[in-house]
PDB file of C-alpha atoms in Angstrom:
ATOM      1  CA  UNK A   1    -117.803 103.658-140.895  1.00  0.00           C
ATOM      2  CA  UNK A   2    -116.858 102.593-144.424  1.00  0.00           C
ATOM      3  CA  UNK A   3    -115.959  99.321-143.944  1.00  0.00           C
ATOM      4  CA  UNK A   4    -114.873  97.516-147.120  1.00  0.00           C
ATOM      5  CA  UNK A   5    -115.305  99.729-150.180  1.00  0.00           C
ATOM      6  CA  UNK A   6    -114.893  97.989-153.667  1.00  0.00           C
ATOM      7  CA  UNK A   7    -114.626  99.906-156.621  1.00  0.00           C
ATOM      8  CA  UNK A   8    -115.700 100.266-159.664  1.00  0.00           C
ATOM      9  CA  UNK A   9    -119.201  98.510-159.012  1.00  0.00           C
ATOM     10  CA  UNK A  10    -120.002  97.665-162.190  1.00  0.00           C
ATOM     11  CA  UNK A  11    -117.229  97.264-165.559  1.00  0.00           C
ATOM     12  CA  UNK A  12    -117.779  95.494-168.807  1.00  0.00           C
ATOM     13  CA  UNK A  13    -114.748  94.496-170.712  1.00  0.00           C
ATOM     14  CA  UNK A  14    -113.673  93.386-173.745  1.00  0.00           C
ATOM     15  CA  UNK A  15    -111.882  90.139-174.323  1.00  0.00           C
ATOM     16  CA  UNK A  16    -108.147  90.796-173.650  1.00  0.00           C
ATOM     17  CA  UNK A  17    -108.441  93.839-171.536  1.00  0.00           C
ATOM     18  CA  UNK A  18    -106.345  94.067-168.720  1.00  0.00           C
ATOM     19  CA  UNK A  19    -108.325  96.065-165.321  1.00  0.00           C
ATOM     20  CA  UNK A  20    -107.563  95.900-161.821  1.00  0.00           C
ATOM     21  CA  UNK A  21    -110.513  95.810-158.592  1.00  0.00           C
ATOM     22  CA  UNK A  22    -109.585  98.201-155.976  1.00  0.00           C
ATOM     23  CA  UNK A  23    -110.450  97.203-152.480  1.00  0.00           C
ATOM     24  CA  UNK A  24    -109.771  98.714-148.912  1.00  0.00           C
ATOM     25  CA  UNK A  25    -110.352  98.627-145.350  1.00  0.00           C
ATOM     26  CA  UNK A  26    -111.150 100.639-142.551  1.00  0.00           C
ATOM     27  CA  UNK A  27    -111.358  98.781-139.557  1.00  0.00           C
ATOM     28  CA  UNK A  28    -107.328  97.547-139.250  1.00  0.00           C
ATOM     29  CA  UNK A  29    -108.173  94.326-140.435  1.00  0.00           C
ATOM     30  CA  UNK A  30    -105.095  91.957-141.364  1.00  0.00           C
ATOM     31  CA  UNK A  31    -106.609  89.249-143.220  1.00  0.00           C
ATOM     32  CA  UNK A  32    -108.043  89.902-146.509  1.00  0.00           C
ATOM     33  CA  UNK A  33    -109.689  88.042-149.628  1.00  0.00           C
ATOM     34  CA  UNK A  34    -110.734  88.124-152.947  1.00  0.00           C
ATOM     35  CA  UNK A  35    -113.659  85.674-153.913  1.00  0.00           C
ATOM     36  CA  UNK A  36    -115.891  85.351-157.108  1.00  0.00           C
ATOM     37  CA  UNK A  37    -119.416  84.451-157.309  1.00  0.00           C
ATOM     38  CA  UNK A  38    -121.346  82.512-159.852  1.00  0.00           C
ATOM     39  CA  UNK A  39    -124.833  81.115-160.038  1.00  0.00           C
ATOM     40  CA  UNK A  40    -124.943  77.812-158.565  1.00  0.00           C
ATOM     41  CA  UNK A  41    -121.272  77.887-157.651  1.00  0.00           C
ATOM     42  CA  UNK A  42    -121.486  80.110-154.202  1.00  0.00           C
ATOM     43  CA  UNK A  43    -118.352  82.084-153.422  1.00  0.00           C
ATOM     44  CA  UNK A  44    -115.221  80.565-154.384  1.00  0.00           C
ATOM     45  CA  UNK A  45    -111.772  81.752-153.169  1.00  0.00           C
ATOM     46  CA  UNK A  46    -109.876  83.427-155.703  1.00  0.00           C
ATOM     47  CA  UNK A  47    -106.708  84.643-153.328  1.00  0.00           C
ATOM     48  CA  UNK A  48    -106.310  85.963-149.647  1.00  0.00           C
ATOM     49  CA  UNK A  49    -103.779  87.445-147.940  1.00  0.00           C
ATOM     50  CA  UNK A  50    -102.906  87.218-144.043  1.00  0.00           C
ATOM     51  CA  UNK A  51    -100.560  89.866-143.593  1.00  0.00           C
ATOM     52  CA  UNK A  52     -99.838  92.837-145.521  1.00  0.00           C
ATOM     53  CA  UNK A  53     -96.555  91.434-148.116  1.00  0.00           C
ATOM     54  CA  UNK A  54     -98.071  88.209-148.051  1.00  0.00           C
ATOM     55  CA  UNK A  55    -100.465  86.459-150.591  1.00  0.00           C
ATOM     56  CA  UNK A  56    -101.632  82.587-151.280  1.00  0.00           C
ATOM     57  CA  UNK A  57    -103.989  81.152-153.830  1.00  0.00           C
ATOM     58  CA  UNK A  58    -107.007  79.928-153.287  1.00  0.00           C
ATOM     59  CA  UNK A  59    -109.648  77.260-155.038  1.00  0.00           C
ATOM     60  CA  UNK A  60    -109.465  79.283-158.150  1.00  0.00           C
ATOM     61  CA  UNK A  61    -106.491  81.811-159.136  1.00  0.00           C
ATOM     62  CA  UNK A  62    -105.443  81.151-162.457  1.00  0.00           C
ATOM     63  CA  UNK A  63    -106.078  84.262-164.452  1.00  0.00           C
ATOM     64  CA  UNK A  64    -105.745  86.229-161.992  1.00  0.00           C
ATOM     65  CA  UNK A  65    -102.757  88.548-159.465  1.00  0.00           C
ATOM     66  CA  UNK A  66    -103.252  90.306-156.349  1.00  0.00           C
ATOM     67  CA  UNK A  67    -101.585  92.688-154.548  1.00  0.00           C
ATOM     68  CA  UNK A  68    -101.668  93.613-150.926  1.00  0.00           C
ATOM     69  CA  UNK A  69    -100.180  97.174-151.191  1.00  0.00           C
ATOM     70  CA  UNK A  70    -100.130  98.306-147.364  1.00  0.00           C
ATOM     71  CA  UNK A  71    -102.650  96.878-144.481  1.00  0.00           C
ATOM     72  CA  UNK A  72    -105.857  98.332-145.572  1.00  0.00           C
ATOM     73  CA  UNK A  73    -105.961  97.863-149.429  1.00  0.00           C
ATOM     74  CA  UNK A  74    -105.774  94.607-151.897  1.00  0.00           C
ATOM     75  CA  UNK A  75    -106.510  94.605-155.362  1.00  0.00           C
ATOM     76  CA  UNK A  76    -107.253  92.082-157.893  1.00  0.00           C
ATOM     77  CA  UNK A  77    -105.891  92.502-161.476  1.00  0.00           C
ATOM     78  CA  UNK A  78    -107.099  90.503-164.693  1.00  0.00           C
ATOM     79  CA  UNK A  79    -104.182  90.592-167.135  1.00  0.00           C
ATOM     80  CA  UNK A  80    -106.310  89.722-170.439  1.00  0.00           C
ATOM     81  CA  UNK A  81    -109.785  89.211-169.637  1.00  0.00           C
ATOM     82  CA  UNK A  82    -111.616  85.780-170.562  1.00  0.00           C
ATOM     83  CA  UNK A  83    -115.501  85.411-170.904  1.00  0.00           C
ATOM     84  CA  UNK A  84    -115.228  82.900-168.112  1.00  0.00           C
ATOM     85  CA  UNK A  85    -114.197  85.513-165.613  1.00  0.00           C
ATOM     86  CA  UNK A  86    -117.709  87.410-165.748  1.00  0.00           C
ATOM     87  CA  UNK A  87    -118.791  87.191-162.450  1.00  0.00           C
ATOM     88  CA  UNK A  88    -119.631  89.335-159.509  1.00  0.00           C
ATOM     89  CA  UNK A  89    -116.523  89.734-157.233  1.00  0.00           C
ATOM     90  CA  UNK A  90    -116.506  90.373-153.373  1.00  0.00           C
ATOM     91  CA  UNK A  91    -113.535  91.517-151.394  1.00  0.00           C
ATOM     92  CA  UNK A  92    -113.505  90.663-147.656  1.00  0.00           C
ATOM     93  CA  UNK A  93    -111.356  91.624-144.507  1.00  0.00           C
ATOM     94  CA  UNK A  94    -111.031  89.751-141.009  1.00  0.00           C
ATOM     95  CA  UNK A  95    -109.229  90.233-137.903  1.00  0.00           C
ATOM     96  CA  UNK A  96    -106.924  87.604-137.624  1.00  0.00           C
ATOM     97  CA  UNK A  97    -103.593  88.426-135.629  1.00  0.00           C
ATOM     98  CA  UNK A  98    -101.647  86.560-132.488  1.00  0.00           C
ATOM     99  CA  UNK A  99    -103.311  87.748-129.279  1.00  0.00           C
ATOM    100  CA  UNK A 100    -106.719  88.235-130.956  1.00  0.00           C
ATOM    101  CA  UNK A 101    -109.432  85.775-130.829  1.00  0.00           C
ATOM    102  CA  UNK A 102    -109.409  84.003-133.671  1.00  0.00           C
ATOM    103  CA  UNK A 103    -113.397  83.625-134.055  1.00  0.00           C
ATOM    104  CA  UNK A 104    -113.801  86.869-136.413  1.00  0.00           C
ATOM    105  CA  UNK A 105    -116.378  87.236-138.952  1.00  0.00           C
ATOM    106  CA  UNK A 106    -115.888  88.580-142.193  1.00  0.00           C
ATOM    107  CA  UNK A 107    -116.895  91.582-143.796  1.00  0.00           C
ATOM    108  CA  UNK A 108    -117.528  92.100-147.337  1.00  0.00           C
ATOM    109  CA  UNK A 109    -117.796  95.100-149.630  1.00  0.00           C
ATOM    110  CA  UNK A 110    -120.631  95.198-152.056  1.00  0.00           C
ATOM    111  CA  UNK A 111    -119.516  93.465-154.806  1.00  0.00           C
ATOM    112  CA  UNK A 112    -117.961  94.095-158.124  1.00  0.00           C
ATOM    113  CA  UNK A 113    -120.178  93.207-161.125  1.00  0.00           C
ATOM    114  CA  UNK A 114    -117.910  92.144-164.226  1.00  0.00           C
ATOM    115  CA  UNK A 115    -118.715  91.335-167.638  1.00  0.00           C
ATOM    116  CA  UNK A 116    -116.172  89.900-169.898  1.00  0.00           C
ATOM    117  CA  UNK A 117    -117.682  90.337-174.290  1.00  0.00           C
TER     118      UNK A 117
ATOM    119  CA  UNK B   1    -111.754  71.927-149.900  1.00  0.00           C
ATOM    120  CA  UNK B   2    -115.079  73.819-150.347  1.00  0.00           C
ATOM    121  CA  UNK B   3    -117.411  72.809-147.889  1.00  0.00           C
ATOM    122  CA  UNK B   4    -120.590  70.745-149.057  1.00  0.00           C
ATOM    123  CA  UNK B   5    -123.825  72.126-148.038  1.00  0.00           C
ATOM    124  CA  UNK B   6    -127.291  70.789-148.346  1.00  0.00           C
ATOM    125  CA  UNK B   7    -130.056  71.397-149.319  1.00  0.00           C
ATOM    126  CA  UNK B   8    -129.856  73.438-152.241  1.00  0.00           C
ATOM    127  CA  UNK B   9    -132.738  75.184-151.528  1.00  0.00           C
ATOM    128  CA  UNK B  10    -136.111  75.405-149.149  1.00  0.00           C
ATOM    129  CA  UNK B  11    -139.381  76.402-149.888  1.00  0.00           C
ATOM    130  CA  UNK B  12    -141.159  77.590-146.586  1.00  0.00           C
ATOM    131  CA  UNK B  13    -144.468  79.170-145.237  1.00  0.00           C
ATOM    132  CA  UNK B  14    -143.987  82.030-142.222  1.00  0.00           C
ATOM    133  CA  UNK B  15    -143.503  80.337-139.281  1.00  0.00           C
ATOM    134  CA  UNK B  16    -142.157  76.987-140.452  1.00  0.00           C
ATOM    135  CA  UNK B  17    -138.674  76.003-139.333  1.00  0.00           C
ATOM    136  CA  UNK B  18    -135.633  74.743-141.289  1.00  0.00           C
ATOM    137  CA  UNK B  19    -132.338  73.082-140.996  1.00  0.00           C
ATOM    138  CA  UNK B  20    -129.130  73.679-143.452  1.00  0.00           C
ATOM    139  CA  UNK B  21    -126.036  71.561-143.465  1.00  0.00           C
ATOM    140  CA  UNK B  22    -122.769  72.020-144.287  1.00  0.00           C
ATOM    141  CA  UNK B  23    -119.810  69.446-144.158  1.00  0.00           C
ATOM    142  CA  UNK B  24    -116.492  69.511-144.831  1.00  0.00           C
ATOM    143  CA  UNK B  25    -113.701  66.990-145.562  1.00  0.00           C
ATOM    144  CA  UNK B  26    -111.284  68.891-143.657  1.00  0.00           C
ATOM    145  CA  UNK B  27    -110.394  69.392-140.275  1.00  0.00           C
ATOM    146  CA  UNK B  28    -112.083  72.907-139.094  1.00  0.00           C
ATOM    147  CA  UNK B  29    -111.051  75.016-136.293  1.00  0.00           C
ATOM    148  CA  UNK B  30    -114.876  77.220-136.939  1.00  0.00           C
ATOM    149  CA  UNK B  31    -117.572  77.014-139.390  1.00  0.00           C
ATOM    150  CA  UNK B  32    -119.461  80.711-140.191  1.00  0.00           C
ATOM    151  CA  UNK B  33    -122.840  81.180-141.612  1.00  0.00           C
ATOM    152  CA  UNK B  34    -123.824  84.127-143.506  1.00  0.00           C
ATOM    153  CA  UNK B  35    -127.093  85.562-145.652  1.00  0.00           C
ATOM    154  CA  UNK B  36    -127.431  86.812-148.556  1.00  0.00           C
ATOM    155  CA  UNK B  37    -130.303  88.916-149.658  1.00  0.00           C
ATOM    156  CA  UNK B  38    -130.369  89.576-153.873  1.00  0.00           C
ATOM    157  CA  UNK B  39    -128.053  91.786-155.317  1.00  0.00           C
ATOM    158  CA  UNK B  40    -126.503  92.630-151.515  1.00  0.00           C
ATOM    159  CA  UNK B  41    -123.290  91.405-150.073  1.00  0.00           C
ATOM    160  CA  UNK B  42    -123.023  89.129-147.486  1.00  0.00           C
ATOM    161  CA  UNK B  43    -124.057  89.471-143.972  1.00  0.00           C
ATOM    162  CA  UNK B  44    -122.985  87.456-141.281  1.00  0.00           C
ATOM    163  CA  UNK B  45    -125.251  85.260-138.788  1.00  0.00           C
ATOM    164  CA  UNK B  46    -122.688  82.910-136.591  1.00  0.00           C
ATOM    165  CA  UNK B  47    -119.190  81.651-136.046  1.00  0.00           C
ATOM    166  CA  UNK B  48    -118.878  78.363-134.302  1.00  0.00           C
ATOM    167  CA  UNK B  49    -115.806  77.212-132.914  1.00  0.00           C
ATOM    168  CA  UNK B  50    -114.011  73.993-132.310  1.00  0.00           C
ATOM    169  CA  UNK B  51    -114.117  73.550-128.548  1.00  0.00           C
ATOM    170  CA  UNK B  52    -117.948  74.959-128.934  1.00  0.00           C
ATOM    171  CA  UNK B  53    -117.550  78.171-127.930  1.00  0.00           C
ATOM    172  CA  UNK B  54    -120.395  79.939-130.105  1.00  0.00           C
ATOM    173  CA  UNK B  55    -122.011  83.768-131.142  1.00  0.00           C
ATOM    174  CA  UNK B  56    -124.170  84.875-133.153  1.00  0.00           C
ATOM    175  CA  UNK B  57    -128.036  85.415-133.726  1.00  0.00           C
ATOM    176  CA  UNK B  58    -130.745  85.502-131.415  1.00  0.00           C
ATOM    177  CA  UNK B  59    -133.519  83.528-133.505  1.00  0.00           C
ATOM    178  CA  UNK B  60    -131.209  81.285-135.583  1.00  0.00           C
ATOM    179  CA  UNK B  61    -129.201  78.485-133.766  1.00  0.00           C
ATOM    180  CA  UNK B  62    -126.596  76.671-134.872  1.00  0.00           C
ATOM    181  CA  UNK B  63    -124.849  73.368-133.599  1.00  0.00           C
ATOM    182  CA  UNK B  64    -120.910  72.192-134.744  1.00  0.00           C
ATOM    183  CA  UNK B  65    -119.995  68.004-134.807  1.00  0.00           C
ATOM    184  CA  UNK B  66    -116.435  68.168-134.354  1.00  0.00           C
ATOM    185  CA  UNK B  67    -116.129  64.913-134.988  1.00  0.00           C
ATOM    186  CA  UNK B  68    -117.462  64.470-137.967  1.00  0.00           C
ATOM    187  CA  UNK B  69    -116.889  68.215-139.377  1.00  0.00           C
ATOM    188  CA  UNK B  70    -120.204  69.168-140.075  1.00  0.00           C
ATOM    189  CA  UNK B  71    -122.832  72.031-139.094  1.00  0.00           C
ATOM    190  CA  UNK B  72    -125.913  72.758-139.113  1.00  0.00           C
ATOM    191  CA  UNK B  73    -127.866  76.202-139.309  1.00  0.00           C
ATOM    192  CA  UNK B  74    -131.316  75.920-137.464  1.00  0.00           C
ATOM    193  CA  UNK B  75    -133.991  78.409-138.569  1.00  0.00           C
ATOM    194  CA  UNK B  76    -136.908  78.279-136.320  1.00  0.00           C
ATOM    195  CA  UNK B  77    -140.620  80.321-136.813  1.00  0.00           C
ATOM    196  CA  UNK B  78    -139.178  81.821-139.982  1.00  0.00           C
ATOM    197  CA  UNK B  79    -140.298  84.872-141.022  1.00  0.00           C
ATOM    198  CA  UNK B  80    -140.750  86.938-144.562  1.00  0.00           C
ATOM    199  CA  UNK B  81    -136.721  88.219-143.465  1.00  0.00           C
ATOM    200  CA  UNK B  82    -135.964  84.891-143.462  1.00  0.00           C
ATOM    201  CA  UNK B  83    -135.397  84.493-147.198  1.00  0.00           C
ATOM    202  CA  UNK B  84    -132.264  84.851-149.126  1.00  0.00           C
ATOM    203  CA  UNK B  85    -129.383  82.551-149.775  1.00  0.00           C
ATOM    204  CA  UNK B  86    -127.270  81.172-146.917  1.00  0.00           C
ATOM    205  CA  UNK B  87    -123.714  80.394-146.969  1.00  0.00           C
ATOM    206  CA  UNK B  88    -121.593  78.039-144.599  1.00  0.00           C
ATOM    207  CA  UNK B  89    -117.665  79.169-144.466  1.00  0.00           C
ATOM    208  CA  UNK B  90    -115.333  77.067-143.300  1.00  0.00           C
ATOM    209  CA  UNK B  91    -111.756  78.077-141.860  1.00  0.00           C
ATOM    210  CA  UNK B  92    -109.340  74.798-141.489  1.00  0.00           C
ATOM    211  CA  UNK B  93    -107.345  74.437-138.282  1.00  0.00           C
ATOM    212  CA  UNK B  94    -103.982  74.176-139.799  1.00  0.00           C
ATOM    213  CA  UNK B  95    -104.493  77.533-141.629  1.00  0.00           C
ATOM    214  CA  UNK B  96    -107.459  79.455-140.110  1.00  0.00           C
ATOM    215  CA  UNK B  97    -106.981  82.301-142.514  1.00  0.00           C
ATOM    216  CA  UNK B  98    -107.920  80.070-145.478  1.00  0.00           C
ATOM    217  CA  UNK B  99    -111.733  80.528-145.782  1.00  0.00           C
ATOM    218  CA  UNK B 100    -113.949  78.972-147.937  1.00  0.00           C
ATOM    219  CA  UNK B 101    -117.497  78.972-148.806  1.00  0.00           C
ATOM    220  CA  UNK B 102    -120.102  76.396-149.747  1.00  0.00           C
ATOM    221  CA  UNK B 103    -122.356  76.904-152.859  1.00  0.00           C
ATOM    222  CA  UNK B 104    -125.303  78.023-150.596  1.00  0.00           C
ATOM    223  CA  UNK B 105    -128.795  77.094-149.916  1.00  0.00           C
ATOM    224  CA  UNK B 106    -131.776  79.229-151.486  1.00  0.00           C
ATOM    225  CA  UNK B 107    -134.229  79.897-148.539  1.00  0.00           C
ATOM    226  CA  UNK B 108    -137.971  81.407-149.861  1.00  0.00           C
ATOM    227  CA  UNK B 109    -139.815  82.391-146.664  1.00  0.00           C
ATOM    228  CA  UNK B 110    -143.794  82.603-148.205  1.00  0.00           C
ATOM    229  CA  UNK B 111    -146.588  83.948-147.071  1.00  0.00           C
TER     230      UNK B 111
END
């Protein structure tokens, strides 16, 4: 079992660059998120997305677009890349649906570790 | 609307017990609580629901005020596994799959 599997694991950019984090899921998972971590500032919601077609913002999303391109994958693009927006990046899934228990956990992938020069 | 958690960090010996808190402003339908070792992802611990319906870990506890929207994370005879920085998430009951985390608690389980 995969999981969630976030690629690339590591990318340094320059400022400006445009790049785009890849995540997916294997476990049929409608719920998914995107959330950034800094020191001292735990994880912070970037964007999620309940239902494949659907997407809302979270505490921090400016900078930032997401697409939910079919049930098991949701990527996170950086148009022009700021210094600010070094951080390590998670992607998560949870099942969330009508007729399931709503008390799911999440699952995260192992992180994307971004560096904006 | 991210959830306020306390301490910032704990400084234990093996086999001393702990307590983390997390509040929220918010009305929450469940509260989760996840570890995080260095350089790892995530891992989750509990989910606590409103109504009190509860799973999760066998050595850690956990108790959710519905009233007053907080939780806390009970770590009892820690152990060296213990350490690593803890996370409450909270999912409001008006839209349960917003999730946010708090800023975490450092936990160093010592010798």
């Amino acid at each position: 079992n995969a999981g969630v599997t976030q690629t690339p694991k590591f990318q340094v950019l320059k400022t400006g660059q445009s790049m785009t984090l890849q995540c997916a899921q294997d476990m049929n998972h409608n719920s998914m998120y995107w959330y950034r971590q800094d020191p001292g500032m735990g994880l912070r919601l970037i964007y999620y997305s309940a239902s494949e077609g659907t997407t809302d913002k979270g505490e921090v999303p400016n900078g930032y677009n997401v697409s939910r391109l079919n049930k098991r994958e949701f990527s996170l693009r950086l148009e022009s890349a700021a210094p600010s927006q070094t951080s390590v990046y998670f992607c998560a899934s949870r099942a969330l649906s009508p007729g399931r228990p709503r008390n799911t956990e999440a699952f995260f992938g192992q992180g994307t570790r971004l560096t904006v020069v | 609307q991210q959830p306020v958690q306390s301490p910032q960090a704990v400084i234990l010996r093996e086999g001393e017990d702990a307590v983390i808190n997390c509040s929220s402003s918010k009305a929450l339908y469940s509260v989760h609580w996840y570890r995080q070792k260095h350089g790892e992802a995530p891992v989750f611990l509990m989910i606590l629901l409103k109504g009190g319906e509860q799973k999760g870990h066998e050595k850690i506890s956990a108790s959710f005020n519905e009233k007053k929207q907080q939780s806390s994370l009970y770590l009892t005879a820690s152990q060296l596994s213990y350490s690593g920085t803890y996370f409450c998430g909270t999912a409001m009951i008006y839209n349960n799959n917003d999730m946010r985390f708090g800023a975490g608690t450092r936990l160093t389980v010592k010798p």
